[in-house]
Amino acid sequence: MSAIDGDWLDALREEFGKPYYRNLYETVKQEYHNGTVFPPADDIFNAMHYTTLSDVKVVIIGQDPYHEVGQAHGLAFSVQPGVKTPPSLQNIYKELSDDLGLSIPDNGCLTKWAKQGVLLLNTVLTVRAHQANSHAGIGWETFTDAVIRAVEAQDRPVVFLLWGSHAGKKASMIHNPKHLVLKAPHPSPLSAYRGFFGCKHFSTCNAFLEEQGVSPIDWQIESMYN
């Protein structure tokens, strides 16, 4: 696994010495050794590599990585360039178009968001090929809860976008009155029509950031192929 460094290391250092993390590390190492696991090992902590703790403005929480070949690269909801945009992300783009008038891009690579301070955090950071949620319960949830607590402890405004019941449960961890928590149904095709479409989270998020004197997120992902 790639290492965490910078201000994330300072915030999470205690986690690495705890028994659960040692067990998690050994389990994940064996999983990569025994079969195909996503994302590539060097990409596991990309959410933290692209977005330093001090730069986090927005947190978007996913469940676990995409489990088909070539998709996952360590950012929730994002896929590598050249990979078909998954249905949930297609719906996110649709809401962005309706909310902010943005054009829908031809790719699903969200590194532009991450580089602006959007922490794209899955609660489980690895998955066996073709087996959704196969690494749930091995310790990742404890670790990513520590990541959420580190952001929650920041003494500045952060927006938490919690989509679906899985992410929505994290609202109970967020107590700092400086932060804004926005909840909606998950953008998956199964639930997007229950209130994700029309939630206007992106415009609400940017308005809040601007009210707090923080530069808003440029949510437009550029097309790469046309």
GROMACS .gro file of N, CA, C and O in nm, residues 163-217:
model
  220
  163TRP      N    1  -2.490   1.124   0.051
  163TRP     CA    2  -2.591   1.072  -0.042
  163TRP      C    3  -2.619   0.925  -0.012
  163TRP      O    4  -2.529   0.842  -0.019
  164GLY      N    5  -2.744   0.894   0.019
  164GLY     CA    6  -2.781   0.757   0.050
  164GLY      C    7  -2.771   0.727   0.198
  164GLY      O    8  -2.707   0.800   0.274
  165SER      N    9  -2.832   0.618   0.239
  165SER     CA   10  -2.838   0.584   0.382
  165SER      C   11  -2.700   0.552   0.439
  165SER      O   12  -2.669   0.584   0.554
  166HIS      N   13  -2.614   0.489   0.358
  166HIS     CA   14  -2.480   0.453   0.406
  166HIS      C   15  -2.401   0.578   0.444
  166HIS      O   16  -2.348   0.589   0.555
  167ALA      N   17  -2.396   0.674   0.353
  167ALA     CA   18  -2.325   0.799   0.382
  167ALA      C   19  -2.399   0.881   0.488
  167ALA      O   20  -2.336   0.945   0.573
  168GLY      N   21  -2.531   0.877   0.483
  168GLY     CA   22  -2.610   0.959   0.574
  168GLY      C   23  -2.585   0.927   0.720
  168GLY      O   24  -2.598   1.015   0.806
  169LYS      N   25  -2.546   0.803   0.749
  169LYS     CA   26  -2.517   0.765   0.887
  169LYS      C   27  -2.398   0.844   0.943
  169LYS      O   28  -2.384   0.856   1.066
  170LYS      N   29  -2.314   0.895   0.858
  170LYS     CA   30  -2.197   0.969   0.905
  170LYS      C   31  -2.234   1.107   0.959
  170LYS      O   32  -2.153   1.172   1.024
  171ALA      N   33  -2.357   1.151   0.935
  171ALA     CA   34  -2.399   1.282   0.985
  171ALA      C   35  -2.388   1.289   1.137
  171ALA      O   36  -2.361   1.397   1.194
  172SER      N   37  -2.406   1.176   1.204
  172SER     CA   38  -2.400   1.174   1.351
  172SER      C   39  -2.259   1.203   1.403
  172SER      O   40  -2.242   1.231   1.522
  173MET      N   41  -2.159   1.197   1.315
  173MET     CA   42  -2.021   1.224   1.356
  173MET      C   43  -1.985   1.372   1.344
  173MET      O   44  -1.878   1.413   1.388
  174ILE      N   45  -2.073   1.451   1.284
  174ILE     CA   46  -2.039   1.589   1.249
  174ILE      C   47  -2.112   1.684   1.343
  174ILE      O   48  -2.235   1.701   1.334
  175HIS      N   49  -2.037   1.743   1.434
  175HIS     CA   50  -2.095   1.827   1.539
  175HIS      C   51  -2.052   1.973   1.530
  175HIS      O   52  -2.115   2.059   1.590
  176ASN      N   53  -1.945   2.001   1.459
  176ASN     CA   54  -1.893   2.138   1.451
  176ASN      C   55  -1.993   2.228   1.380
  176ASN      O   56  -2.027   2.205   1.264
  177PRO      N   57  -2.042   2.333   1.448
  177PRO     CA   58  -2.144   2.419   1.386
  177PRO      C   59  -2.093   2.498   1.266
  177PRO      O   60  -2.175   2.555   1.192
  178LYS      N   61  -1.963   2.500   1.245
  178LYS     CA   62  -1.909   2.570   1.127
  178LYS      C   63  -1.936   2.494   0.998
  178LYS      O   64  -1.933   2.551   0.889
  179HIS      N   65  -1.960   2.364   1.009
  179HIS     CA   66  -1.977   2.280   0.891
  179HIS      C   67  -2.123   2.280   0.844
  179HIS      O   68  -2.215   2.306   0.921
  180LEU      N   69  -2.141   2.247   0.716
  180LEU     CA   70  -2.274   2.230   0.658
  180LEU      C   71  -2.289   2.085   0.615
  180LEU      O   72  -2.205   2.032   0.541
  181VAL      N   73  -2.397   2.021   0.660
  181VAL     CA   74  -2.427   1.883   0.622
  181VAL      C   75  -2.549   1.883   0.531
  181VAL      O   76  -2.656   1.933   0.570
  182LEU      N   77  -2.534   1.828   0.411
  182LEU     CA   78  -2.645   1.816   0.316
  182LEU      C   79  -2.668   1.669   0.287
  182LEU      O   80  -2.575   1.597   0.249
  183LYS      N   81  -2.791   1.622   0.305
  183LYS     CA   82  -2.824   1.481   0.284
  183LYS      C   83  -2.927   1.467   0.172
  183LYS      O   84  -3.014   1.552   0.155
  184ALA      N   85  -2.914   1.360   0.096
  184ALA     CA   86  -3.008   1.330  -0.012
  184ALA      C   87  -3.002   1.180  -0.039
  184ALA      O   88  -2.908   1.112   0.004
  185PRO      N   89  -3.100   1.126  -0.112
  185PRO     CA   90  -3.091   0.987  -0.156
  185PRO      C   91  -2.966   0.965  -0.243
  185PRO      O   92  -2.907   1.061  -0.296
  186HIS      N   93  -2.928   0.841  -0.258
  186HIS     CA   94  -2.810   0.806  -0.339
  186HIS      C   95  -2.837   0.834  -0.486
  186HIS      O   96  -2.950   0.819  -0.534
  187PRO      N   97  -2.734   0.875  -0.562
  187PRO     CA   98  -2.753   0.902  -0.705
  187PRO      C   99  -2.764   0.779  -0.793
  187PRO      O  100  -2.773   0.793  -0.917
  188SER      N  101  -2.767   0.660  -0.737
  188SER     CA  102  -2.780   0.540  -0.820
  188SER      C  103  -2.914   0.541  -0.892
  188SER      O  104  -3.011   0.602  -0.845
  189PRO      N  105  -2.924   0.471  -1.005
  189PRO     CA  106  -3.051   0.465  -1.078
  189PRO      C  107  -3.167   0.412  -0.993
  189PRO      O  108  -3.283   0.441  -1.022
  190LEU      N  109  -3.136   0.336  -0.889
  190LEU     CA  110  -3.241   0.280  -0.804
  190LEU      C  111  -3.307   0.386  -0.715
  190LEU      O  112  -3.422   0.368  -0.673
  191SER      N  113  -3.235   0.493  -0.684
  191SER     CA  114  -3.286   0.586  -0.584
  191SER      C  115  -3.279   0.734  -0.623
  191SER      O  116  -3.335   0.818  -0.553
  192ALA      N  117  -3.212   0.766  -0.733
  192ALA     CA  118  -3.191   0.908  -0.768
  192ALA      C  119  -3.323   0.984  -0.779
  192ALA      O  120  -3.331   1.102  -0.744
  193TYR      N  121  -3.428   0.917  -0.827
  193TYR     CA  122  -3.556   0.984  -0.848
  193TYR      C  123  -3.632   1.007  -0.717
  193TYR      O  124  -3.736   1.072  -0.718
  194ARG      N  125  -3.578   0.957  -0.606
  194ARG     CA  126  -3.645   0.977  -0.477
  194ARG      C  127  -3.601   1.106  -0.408
  194ARG      O  128  -3.635   1.129  -0.292
  195GLY      N  129  -3.524   1.187  -0.478
  195GLY     CA  130  -3.485   1.314  -0.417
  195GLY      C  131  -3.342   1.357  -0.441
  195GLY      O  132  -3.304   1.468  -0.403
  196PHE      N  133  -3.260   1.270  -0.503
  196PHE     CA  134  -3.128   1.320  -0.541
  196PHE      C  135  -3.143   1.422  -0.654
  196PHE      O  136  -3.087   1.532  -0.646
  197PHE      N  137  -3.221   1.385  -0.756
  197PHE     CA  138  -3.249   1.482  -0.861
  197PHE      C  139  -3.330   1.597  -0.800
  197PHE      O  140  -3.432   1.575  -0.734
  198GLY      N  141  -3.280   1.717  -0.820
  198GLY     CA  142  -3.347   1.834  -0.765
  198GLY      C  143  -3.299   1.876  -0.628
  198GLY      O  144  -3.349   1.974  -0.571
  199CYS      N  145  -3.200   1.805  -0.571
  199CYS     CA  146  -3.152   1.841  -0.436
  199CYS      C  147  -3.072   1.971  -0.435
  199CYS      O  148  -3.060   2.035  -0.331
  200LYS      N  149  -3.018   2.008  -0.550
  200LYS     CA  150  -2.941   2.133  -0.565
  200LYS      C  151  -2.826   2.143  -0.464
  200LYS      O  152  -2.793   2.250  -0.415
  201HIS      N  153  -2.764   2.030  -0.434
  201HIS     CA  154  -2.653   2.031  -0.339
  201HIS      C  155  -2.534   2.112  -0.389
  201HIS      O  156  -2.463   2.173  -0.309
  202PHE      N  157  -2.512   2.113  -0.519
  202PHE     CA  158  -2.391   2.177  -0.571
  202PHE      C  159  -2.400   2.329  -0.561
  202PHE      O  160  -2.305   2.395  -0.519
  203SER      N  161  -2.514   2.384  -0.598
  203SER     CA  162  -2.532   2.530  -0.585
  203SER      C  163  -2.539   2.571  -0.438
  203SER      O  164  -2.484   2.675  -0.399
  204THR      N  165  -2.604   2.488  -0.355
  204THR     CA  166  -2.612   2.518  -0.212
  204THR      C  167  -2.474   2.516  -0.149
  204THR      O  168  -2.438   2.604  -0.068
  205CYS      N  169  -2.394   2.417  -0.187
  205CYS     CA  170  -2.256   2.406  -0.137
  205CYS      C  171  -2.176   2.530  -0.174
  205CYS      O  172  -2.111   2.592  -0.088
  206ASN      N  173  -2.180   2.569  -0.299
  206ASN     CA  174  -2.100   2.684  -0.343
  206ASN      C  175  -2.146   2.814  -0.279
  206ASN      O  176  -2.065   2.900  -0.242
  207ALA      N  177  -2.278   2.830  -0.264
  207ALA     CA  178  -2.330   2.951  -0.199
  207ALA      C  179  -2.280   2.959  -0.054
  207ALA      O  180  -2.240   3.066  -0.006
  208PHE      N  181  -2.281   2.845   0.015
  208PHE     CA  182  -2.232   2.840   0.153
  208PHE      C  183  -2.084   2.877   0.160
  208PHE      O  184  -2.042   2.958   0.244
  209LEU      N  185  -2.004   2.816   0.073
  209LEU     CA  186  -1.860   2.845   0.073
  209LEU      C  187  -1.835   2.994   0.050
  209LEU      O  188  -1.754   3.057   0.120
  210GLU      N  189  -1.905   3.050  -0.047
  210GLU     CA  190  -1.885   3.192  -0.077
  210GLU      C  191  -1.928   3.280   0.041
  210GLU      O  192  -1.861   3.380   0.071
  211GLU      N  193  -2.037   3.244   0.108
  211GLU     CA  194  -2.081   3.320   0.226
  211GLU      C  195  -1.975   3.317   0.335
  211GLU      O  196  -1.964   3.412   0.414
  212GLN      N  197  -1.898   3.208   0.340
  212GLN     CA  198  -1.793   3.193   0.441
  212GLN      C  199  -1.659   3.251   0.395
  212GLN      O  200  -1.558   3.237   0.464
  213GLY      N  201  -1.659   3.313   0.278
  213GLY     CA  202  -1.535   3.372   0.226
  213GLY      C  203  -1.439   3.271   0.167
  213GLY      O  204  -1.319   3.297   0.153
  214VAL      N  205  -1.493   3.155   0.129
  214VAL     CA  206  -1.412   3.048   0.070
  214VAL      C  207  -1.445   3.038  -0.079
  214VAL      O  208  -1.562   3.047  -0.117
  215SER      N  209  -1.343   3.023  -0.162
  215SER     CA  210  -1.369   3.014  -0.306
  215SER      C  211  -1.451   2.890  -0.337
  215SER      O  212  -1.426   2.782  -0.283
  216PRO      N  213  -1.551   2.902  -0.426
  216PRO     CA  214  -1.639   2.789  -0.457
  216PRO      C  215  -1.568   2.685  -0.542
  216PRO      O  216  -1.458   2.708  -0.594
  217ILE      N  217  -1.631   2.570  -0.558
  217ILE     CA  218  -1.578   2.462  -0.641
  217ILE      C  219  -1.621   2.484  -0.786
  217ILE      O  220  -1.739   2.512  -0.812
   0.00000   0.00000   0.00000
